[in-house]
Amino acid sequence: MPKDLADLHVERWRDHWIDISFDDEVEALTVRLLNLARHLREAKQTALVRTDLQDFEYDTLHALMIRDTPGHASPGALAQELGVSNAGITGRLDGLEKKGWVKRMPGADDRRRVDVEVTRAGATVWRKAMSLRGTAEDELASALTRRELVTLNRLLRKLTLHAEESGAPSA
Amino acid sequence: MPKDLADLHVERWRDHWIDISFDDEVEALTVRLLNLARHLREAKQTALVRTDLQDFEYDTLHALMIRDTPGHASPGALAQELGVSNAGITGRLDGLEKKGWVKRMPGADDRRRVDVEVTRAGATVWRKAMSLRGTAEDELASALTRRELVTLNRLLRKLTLHAEESGAPSA
DNA sequence: GACAAACAATTCACCAGCGAAATACTTTCG
DNA sequence: CGAAAGTATTTCGCTGGTGAATTGTTTGTC
């Protein structure tokens, strides 16, 4: 089995910093998780170049579409799900609205609220972008056999459940 | 085995978007990888609150310390390893230099270059921050048995190697 | 030896995001 | 009823990051 960057990282670590003892497996795990996440982000970004969407615009539309009430949400809920501040969402929605991909409607019953709604154009561009993103992910996953993929997911689920007990949500 | 957020994500997905067919396992995998990476970043950030370092300052110092030539680097090399632009590095180094954690020395032989060098204070604060970060990672990894951890790393390595063939480096 | 191309780092103008304050409503309670 | 407390969103000032020039320094090449 050839070495990846995380292996090299750990080896180099040991060479130079023998006085600081870390668990190699744990260190390698975090390096790999971080690197893979970065890879996914970059792959997505590359895929999105073919659309009219910027990275954060896709994320926002995506969060809006995959909710329990697809295509409808309050700014606050989106902010929480996307892990950005309320102020940040306002900015993103300004941009999306200007491009005609979402509309802001005043809340019917409670007029403090705002209902964000995708437009037809918004839904269309989202679908296109999503399928491009999908192929990038499939490409990565193709490195594993089906059995390996299932095993990997099982282990990651265990890790995720542990992490979720203390920290941060969102899908 | 209880469900994690990725399971819920996939279920909800299927309910609402039956016309768009994605591979459930692949979708869950990417959601989990992204969520775990986010968890690690947040855990690190939480840990760093106890130091004088901001997140990106720690990253920069870290990249500077774990190189083959610990404590010495050119701005350009750091930029590449950290995945930020050259302009971005200049800004980070300005901040670190002002706080006295790194020094910029004019390149001896080639005066286009600049040699960035950690100071004693910089190395000290880095070590402190690093040990805090380490405990956060250990905590996460403690969710798995040793055997599981090794298996997970094996599968992730396979994935990483596949990803590295096209895309982005850095440790 | 001089002038163009290549390079490394920095400066510049701009952008997305943040935290805190402001705004605009609604609810609660005296 | 009306004042105070609460909630949802937006505005404001600032910060870290980016890509496109800019500056200063090599390195050809003729």
Short mmCIF file of C-alpha atoms (C1' of nucleotides) in Angstrom, two decimals:
data_model
loop_
_atom_site.label_atom_id
_atom_site.label_comp_id
_atom_site.label_asym_id
_atom_site.label_seq_id
_atom_site.Cartn_x
_atom_site.Cartn_y
_atom_site.Cartn_z
CA MET A 1 0.00 0.00 0.00
CA PRO A 2 1.56 3.32 -1.07
CA LYS A 3 1.78 6.27 1.25
CA ASP A 4 -0.46 9.29 1.10
CA LEU A 5 0.24 12.82 2.28
CA ALA A 6 -0.98 12.03 5.76
CA ASP A 7 1.57 9.22 6.10
CA LEU A 8 4.30 11.59 5.00
CA HIS A 9 3.02 14.20 7.40
CA VAL A 10 3.20 11.78 10.31
CA GLU A 11 6.65 10.53 9.36
CA ARG A 12 8.06 13.99 9.06
CA TRP A 13 6.44 14.85 12.32
CA ARG A 14 8.22 12.07 14.10
CA ASP A 15 11.56 12.94 12.57
CA HIS A 16 11.58 16.54 13.68
CA TRP A 17 9.53 16.65 16.83
CA ILE A 18 10.42 13.53 18.73
CA ASP A 19 9.86 15.36 22.01
CA ILE A 20 6.17 15.93 21.24
CA SER A 21 4.30 12.68 21.29
CA PHE A 22 1.06 12.40 19.36
CA ASP A 23 -0.92 9.34 18.44
CA ASP A 24 0.04 8.64 14.85
CA GLU A 25 -3.29 7.11 13.93
CA VAL A 26 -5.26 9.99 15.35
CA GLU A 27 -3.02 12.55 13.71
CA ALA A 28 -3.28 10.80 10.36
CA LEU A 29 -7.04 10.55 10.72
CA THR A 30 -7.51 14.26 11.22
CA VAL A 31 -5.16 15.13 8.40
CA ARG A 32 -7.05 12.83 6.06
CA LEU A 33 -10.47 14.05 7.07
CA LEU A 34 -9.42 17.64 6.59
CA ASN A 35 -7.75 16.93 3.26
CA LEU A 36 -10.71 14.99 1.89
CA ALA A 37 -13.10 17.71 2.93
CA ARG A 38 -10.91 20.21 1.17
CA HIS A 39 -10.82 18.02 -1.90
CA LEU A 40 -14.61 17.84 -1.96
CA ARG A 41 -14.91 21.59 -1.62
CA GLU A 42 -12.47 22.17 -4.43
CA ALA A 43 -14.08 19.58 -6.67
CA LYS A 44 -17.42 21.20 -6.11
CA GLN A 45 -16.00 24.61 -6.88
CA THR A 46 -14.46 23.29 -10.08
CA ALA A 47 -17.77 21.78 -11.07
CA LEU A 48 -19.61 25.00 -10.37
CA VAL A 49 -17.47 26.98 -12.76
CA ARG A 50 -19.68 25.60 -15.51
CA THR A 51 -22.74 27.20 -13.98
CA ASP A 52 -23.64 30.78 -13.16
CA LEU A 53 -23.32 29.93 -9.48
CA GLN A 54 -20.64 30.81 -7.03
CA ASP A 55 -19.84 28.33 -4.32
CA PHE A 56 -21.75 30.07 -1.54
CA GLU A 57 -24.70 30.74 -3.82
CA TYR A 58 -25.04 27.06 -4.54
CA ASP A 59 -24.83 26.24 -0.84
CA THR A 60 -27.59 28.67 -0.06
CA LEU A 61 -29.90 27.43 -2.78
CA HIS A 62 -29.11 23.87 -1.75
CA ALA A 63 -30.03 24.49 1.87
CA LEU A 64 -33.22 26.09 0.66
CA MET A 65 -34.16 23.11 -1.50
CA ILE A 66 -33.41 20.17 0.75
CA ARG A 67 -35.46 21.29 3.72
CA ASP A 68 -38.65 19.67 4.89
CA THR A 69 -40.47 22.46 3.09
CA PRO A 70 -38.49 22.54 -0.16
CA GLY A 71 -38.08 25.96 -1.63
CA HIS A 72 -39.28 27.85 1.43
CA ALA A 73 -37.41 29.01 4.51
CA SER A 74 -36.79 31.87 6.87
CA PRO A 75 -33.44 33.64 6.69
CA GLY A 76 -32.72 32.67 10.27
CA ALA A 77 -33.23 28.98 9.63
CA LEU A 78 -30.95 29.10 6.60
CA ALA A 79 -28.31 30.90 8.60
CA GLN A 80 -28.32 28.22 11.23
CA GLU A 81 -28.22 25.37 8.75
CA LEU A 82 -25.44 26.91 6.73
CA GLY A 83 -23.40 27.86 9.75
CA VAL A 84 -23.17 31.52 8.85
CA SER A 85 -24.35 34.53 10.79
CA ASN A 86 -27.70 36.17 10.23
CA ALA A 87 -25.90 39.12 8.74
CA GLY A 88 -24.14 36.82 6.34
CA ILE A 89 -27.42 35.34 5.12
CA THR A 90 -28.83 38.76 4.45
CA GLY A 91 -25.92 39.42 2.15
CA ARG A 92 -26.26 36.13 0.34
CA LEU A 93 -29.98 36.57 -0.16
CA ASP A 94 -29.41 40.09 -1.48
CA GLY A 95 -27.21 38.60 -4.16
CA LEU A 96 -29.52 35.72 -5.00
CA GLU A 97 -32.52 38.01 -5.15
CA LYS A 98 -30.74 40.39 -7.47
CA LYS A 99 -30.02 37.50 -9.82
CA GLY A 100 -33.64 36.46 -9.67
CA TRP A 101 -33.14 33.04 -8.08
CA VAL A 102 -35.07 33.70 -4.87
CA LYS A 103 -37.81 36.06 -3.77
CA ARG A 104 -38.35 37.55 -0.32
CA MET A 105 -41.98 37.60 0.75
CA PRO A 106 -43.17 39.34 3.90
CA GLY A 107 -44.39 36.80 6.45
CA ALA A 108 -48.14 36.43 6.31
CA ASP A 109 -49.08 35.89 9.96
CA ASP A 110 -46.03 37.25 11.75
CA ARG A 111 -44.69 40.25 9.93
CA ARG A 112 -41.35 40.13 11.68
CA ARG A 113 -40.60 37.10 9.56
CA VAL A 114 -39.58 36.90 5.94
CA ASP A 115 -40.24 33.92 3.73
CA VAL A 116 -37.51 33.13 1.26
CA GLU A 117 -38.78 31.34 -1.82
CA VAL A 118 -36.93 29.92 -4.82
CA THR A 119 -37.98 31.01 -8.24
CA ARG A 120 -38.28 28.69 -11.22
CA ALA A 121 -34.94 29.95 -12.54
CA GLY A 122 -33.34 29.34 -9.16
CA ALA A 123 -34.55 25.76 -8.99
CA THR A 124 -33.32 25.10 -12.51
CA VAL A 125 -29.82 26.39 -11.97
CA TRP A 126 -29.62 24.51 -8.69
CA ARG A 127 -30.48 21.21 -10.37
CA LYS A 128 -27.89 21.70 -13.02
CA ALA A 129 -25.20 22.53 -10.48
CA MET A 130 -26.21 19.62 -8.30
CA SER A 131 -25.78 17.06 -10.96
CA LEU A 132 -22.29 18.37 -11.71
CA ARG A 133 -21.41 18.20 -8.05
CA GLY A 134 -22.74 14.67 -7.92
CA THR A 135 -20.44 13.38 -10.58
CA ALA A 136 -17.43 14.79 -8.76
CA GLU A 137 -18.45 12.94 -5.62
CA ASP A 138 -19.13 9.73 -7.47
CA GLU A 139 -15.67 9.99 -8.95
CA LEU A 140 -14.10 10.16 -5.52
CA ALA A 141 -16.18 7.32 -4.14
CA SER A 142 -15.29 5.14 -7.09
CA ALA A 143 -11.95 4.56 -5.41
CA LEU A 144 -13.66 2.11 -3.08
CA THR A 145 -15.51 -1.12 -3.58
CA ARG A 146 -19.12 -1.23 -2.50
CA ARG A 147 -18.24 -3.20 0.60
CA GLU A 148 -15.53 -0.74 1.56
CA LEU A 149 -17.85 2.17 1.04
CA VAL A 150 -20.42 0.67 3.39
CA THR A 151 -17.80 -0.09 6.00
CA LEU A 152 -16.40 3.40 5.76
CA ASN A 153 -19.82 4.89 6.23
CA ARG A 154 -20.44 2.72 9.26
CA LEU A 155 -17.24 3.91 10.93
CA LEU A 156 -17.82 7.52 10.01
CA ARG A 157 -21.33 7.32 11.39
CA LYS A 158 -19.95 6.15 14.70
CA LEU A 159 -17.55 9.05 14.72
CA THR A 160 -20.22 11.52 13.69
CA LEU A 161 -22.63 10.39 16.37
CA HIS A 162 -19.92 10.89 18.95
CA ALA A 163 -19.16 14.35 17.60
CA GLU A 164 -22.80 15.36 17.44
CA GLU A 165 -23.27 14.72 21.13
CA SER A 166 -21.37 17.86 22.01
CA GLY A 167 -21.07 20.05 18.97
CA ALA A 168 -22.38 21.32 15.69
CA PRO A 169 -25.43 20.29 13.62
CA SER A 170 -26.58 20.85 10.01
CA ALA A 171 -26.85 18.52 7.04
CA MET B 1 -27.24 1.53 15.31
CA PRO B 2 -28.83 4.98 15.72
CA LYS B 3 -29.05 7.42 12.85
CA ASP B 4 -26.81 10.42 12.43
CA LEU B 5 -27.52 13.64 10.58
CA ALA B 6 -26.29 12.19 7.33
CA ASP B 7 -28.85 9.38 7.54
CA LEU B 8 -31.59 11.89 8.14
CA HIS B 9 -30.29 13.99 5.29
CA VAL B 10 -30.47 11.06 2.90
CA GLU B 11 -33.92 10.01 4.05
CA ARG B 12 -35.32 13.47 3.66
CA TRP B 13 -33.66 13.66 0.30
CA ARG B 14 -35.44 10.56 -0.93
CA ASP B 15 -38.82 11.71 0.35
CA HIS B 16 -38.79 15.01 -1.45
CA TRP B 17 -36.73 14.50 -4.54
CA ILE B 18 -37.58 11.08 -5.83
CA ASP B 19 -36.99 12.23 -9.38
CA ILE B 20 -33.34 13.00 -8.69
CA SER B 21 -31.46 9.80 -8.11
CA PHE B 22 -28.25 9.92 -6.13
CA ASP B 23 -26.31 7.10 -4.61
CA ASP B 24 -27.31 7.11 -0.95
CA GLU B 25 -23.99 5.79 0.26
CA VAL B 26 -21.99 8.34 -1.68
CA GLU B 27 -24.23 11.16 -0.58
CA ALA B 28 -23.98 10.10 3.05
CA LEU B 29 -20.22 9.78 2.75
CA THR B 30 -19.73 13.34 1.55
CA VAL B 31 -22.10 14.73 4.14
CA ARG B 32 -20.21 12.92 6.89
CA LEU B 33 -16.79 13.93 5.67
CA LEU B 34 -17.83 17.54 5.44
CA ASN B 35 -19.50 17.49 8.85
CA LEU B 36 -16.56 15.86 10.55
CA ALA B 37 -14.16 18.32 9.01
CA ARG B 38 -16.34 21.11 10.26
CA HIS B 39 -16.41 19.55 13.71
CA LEU B 40 -12.62 19.38 13.79
CA ARG B 41 -12.30 22.98 12.74
CA GLU B 42 -14.73 24.11 15.39
CA ALA B 43 -13.12 21.99 18.07
CA LYS B 44 -9.77 23.47 17.19
CA GLN B 45 -11.17 26.95 17.31
CA THR B 46 -12.69 26.28 20.71
CA ALA B 47 -9.39 24.98 21.97
CA LEU B 48 -7.54 27.99 20.64
CA VAL B 49 -9.66 30.41 22.62
CA ARG B 50 -7.39 29.64 25.56
CA THR B 51 -4.35 30.92 23.72
CA ASP B 52 -3.47 34.26 22.20
CA LEU B 53 -3.83 32.71 18.76
CA GLN B 54 -6.57 33.04 16.23
CA ASP B 55 -7.36 30.08 14.06
CA PHE B 56 -5.51 31.26 10.97
CA GLU B 57 -2.55 32.38 13.03
CA TYR B 58 -2.19 28.92 14.46
CA ASP B 59 -2.43 27.39 10.99
CA THR B 60 0.29 29.65 9.70
CA LEU B 61 2.64 28.98 12.60
CA HIS B 62 1.88 25.28 12.30
CA ALA B 63 2.75 25.18 8.61
CA LEU B 64 5.94 27.02 9.44
CA MET B 65 6.92 24.52 12.14
CA ILE B 66 6.17 21.20 10.53
CA ARG B 67 8.19 21.71 7.38
CA ASP B 68 11.35 19.89 6.50
CA THR B 69 13.18 22.99 7.70
CA PRO B 70 11.23 23.71 10.88
CA GLY B 71 10.83 27.37 11.65
CA HIS B 72 11.99 28.61 8.26
CA ALA B 73 10.07 29.13 5.04
CA SER B 74 9.42 31.48 2.18
CA PRO B 75 6.05 33.24 2.05
CA GLY B 76 5.29 31.59 -1.26
CA ALA B 77 5.82 28.09 0.07
CA LEU B 78 3.60 28.79 3.05
CA ALA B 79 0.91 30.16 0.77
CA GLN B 80 0.92 27.01 -1.28
CA GLU B 81 0.84 24.70 1.70
CA LEU B 82 -1.91 26.60 3.44
CA GLY B 83 -3.97 26.93 0.30
CA VAL B 84 -4.22 30.70 0.46
CA SER B 85 -3.07 33.27 -2.06
CA ASN B 86 0.27 35.03 -1.88
CA ALA B 87 -1.53 38.21 -0.99
CA GLY B 88 -3.24 36.41 1.86
CA ILE B 89 0.04 35.21 3.29
CA THR B 90 1.47 38.69 3.25
CA GLY B 91 -1.43 39.79 5.41
CA ARG B 92 -1.07 36.91 7.84
CA LEU B 93 2.64 37.44 8.20
CA ASP B 94 2.09 41.14 8.83
CA GLY B 95 -0.09 40.21 11.78
CA LEU B 96 2.24 37.55 13.13
CA GLU B 97 5.23 39.84 12.80
CA LYS B 98 3.48 42.63 14.65
CA LYS B 99 2.79 40.25 17.52
CA GLY B 100 6.40 39.19 17.53
CA TRP B 101 5.91 35.55 16.64
CA VAL B 102 7.78 35.57 13.35
CA LYS B 103 10.52 37.65 11.77
CA ARG B 104 11.02 38.44 8.09
CA MET B 105 14.64 38.33 6.97
CA PRO B 106 15.76 39.45 3.51
CA GLY B 107 16.96 36.50 1.44
CA ALA B 108 20.73 36.18 1.64
CA ASP B 109 21.64 35.01 -1.85
CA ASP B 110 18.51 35.91 -3.81
CA ARG B 111 17.13 39.22 -2.65
CA ARG B 112 13.77 38.64 -4.27
CA ARG B 113 13.12 36.10 -1.58
CA VAL B 114 12.18 36.58 2.04
CA ASP B 115 12.90 34.10 4.79
CA VAL B 116 10.20 33.82 7.40
CA GLU B 117 11.49 32.66 10.75
CA VAL B 118 9.68 31.84 14.00
CA THR B 119 10.77 33.61 17.12
CA ARG B 120 11.14 31.94 20.48
CA ALA B 121 7.81 33.39 21.57
CA GLY B 122 6.17 32.12 18.43
CA ALA B 123 7.39 28.58 18.93
CA THR B 124 6.23 28.62 22.53
CA VAL B 125 2.71 29.76 21.81
CA TRP B 126 2.46 27.26 18.96
CA ARG B 127 3.37 24.37 21.24
CA LYS B 128 0.82 25.36 23.79
CA ALA B 129 -1.91 25.66 21.19
CA MET B 130 -0.94 22.40 19.59
CA SER B 131 -1.33 20.39 22.71
CA LEU B 132 -4.81 21.82 23.23
CA ARG B 133 -5.74 20.95 19.68
CA GLY B 134 -4.43 17.44 20.22
CA THR B 135 -6.73 16.68 23.11
CA ALA B 136 -9.74 17.72 21.03
CA GLU B 137 -8.74 15.29 18.31
CA ASP B 138 -8.08 12.48 20.75
CA GLU B 139 -11.53 13.03 22.16
CA LEU B 140 -13.11 12.53 18.78
CA ALA B 141 -11.06 9.47 17.95
CA SER B 142 -11.94 7.91 21.28
CA ALA B 143 -15.30 7.01 19.75
CA LEU B 144 -13.60 4.15 17.93
CA THR B 145 -11.76 1.07 19.05
CA ARG B 146 -8.16 0.76 17.99
CA ARG B 147 -9.06 -1.77 15.33
CA GLU B 148 -11.76 0.46 13.91
CA LEU B 149 -9.44 3.42 13.87
CA VAL B 150 -6.87 1.50 11.86
CA THR B 151 -9.50 0.24 9.43
CA LEU B 152 -10.88 3.72 9.00
CA ASN B 153 -7.46 5.09 8.26
CA ARG B 154 -6.86 2.38 5.70
CA LEU B 155 -10.05 3.22 3.84
CA LEU B 156 -9.45 6.94 4.04
CA ARG B 157 -5.94 6.47 2.73
CA LYS B 158 -7.32 4.69 -0.28
CA LEU B 159 -9.72 7.54 -0.87
CA THR B 160 -7.04 10.15 -0.32
CA LEU B 161 -4.64 8.52 -2.74
CA HIS B 162 -7.32 8.52 -5.37
CA ALA B 163 -8.07 12.18 -4.70
CA GLU B 164 -4.43 13.19 -4.74
CA GLU B 165 -3.96 11.87 -8.24
CA SER B 166 -5.85 14.79 -9.66
CA GLY B 167 -6.15 17.51 -7.08
CA ALA B 168 -4.77 19.42 -4.15
CA PRO B 169 -1.75 18.77 -1.93
CA SER B 170 -0.61 19.99 1.52
CA ALA B 171 -0.35 18.33 4.91
"C1'" DG C 1 26.81 44.74 -21.10
"C1'" DA C 2 21.99 45.74 -21.93
"C1'" DC C 3 17.27 44.66 -22.51
"C1'" DA C 4 13.50 41.44 -22.27
"C1'" DA C 5 11.28 37.61 -19.84
"C1'" DA C 6 10.63 35.25 -15.50
"C1'" DC C 7 9.96 35.50 -10.47
"C1'" DA C 8 9.00 36.58 -5.52
"C1'" DA C 9 6.78 39.42 -2.63
"C1'" DT C 10 3.82 43.30 -1.77
"C1'" DT C 11 0.18 46.81 -2.61
"C1'" DC C 12 -4.47 47.82 -4.22
"C1'" DA C 13 -9.41 47.65 -4.84
"C1'" DC C 14 -12.90 44.87 -3.88
"C1'" DC C 15 -15.87 41.01 -1.61
"C1'" DA C 16 -18.07 37.87 1.71
"C1'" DG C 17 -18.64 37.21 6.46
"C1'" DC C 18 -18.76 38.55 11.36
"C1'" DG C 19 -20.39 40.82 15.84
"C1'" DA C 20 -22.85 44.51 17.56
"C1'" DA C 21 -26.25 47.98 17.08
"C1'" DA C 22 -30.43 49.36 14.90
"C1'" DT C 23 -35.14 48.48 13.10
"C1'" DA C 24 -39.54 46.70 13.00
"C1'" DC C 25 -42.63 44.04 14.56
"C1'" DT C 26 -45.20 40.85 18.49
"C1'" DT C 27 -46.14 39.17 22.93
"C1'" DT C 28 -46.48 39.51 27.84
"C1'" DC C 29 -47.84 41.43 31.95
"C1'" DG C 30 -48.86 45.08 35.28
"C1'" DC D 1 -54.59 49.72 27.44
"C1'" DG D 2 -49.58 50.66 27.38
"C1'" DA D 3 -44.85 49.89 28.66
"C1'" DA D 4 -41.27 46.50 28.71
"C1'" DA D 5 -39.34 42.40 27.05
"C1'" DG D 6 -38.69 39.39 23.25
"C1'" DT D 7 -37.89 37.96 18.34
"C1'" DA D 8 -36.61 38.23 13.23
"C1'" DT D 9 -34.15 40.67 10.08
"C1'" DT D 10 -31.28 44.23 8.37
"C1'" DT D 11 -27.61 47.89 8.64
"C1'" DC D 12 -22.93 49.20 9.94
"C1'" DG D 13 -17.95 49.02 10.65
"C1'" DC D 14 -14.30 45.97 10.39
"C1'" DT D 15 -11.44 41.91 9.04
"C1'" DG D 16 -9.30 38.23 6.31
"C1'" DG D 17 -9.11 36.78 1.71
"C1'" DT D 18 -8.76 37.26 -3.43
"C1'" DG D 19 -7.09 38.40 -8.26
"C1'" DA D 20 -4.85 41.95 -10.75
"C1'" DA D 21 -1.34 45.30 -11.02
"C1'" DT D 22 3.28 46.85 -8.97
"C1'" DT D 23 8.02 46.77 -7.24
"C1'" DG D 24 12.37 44.98 -6.96
"C1'" DT D 25 15.53 41.39 -8.39
"C1'" DT D 26 17.31 37.72 -11.07
"C1'" DT D 27 18.40 35.24 -15.43
"C1'" DG D 28 18.78 34.52 -20.06
"C1'" DT D 29 20.16 35.83 -24.76
"C1'" DC D 30 21.86 38.30 -28.38
#
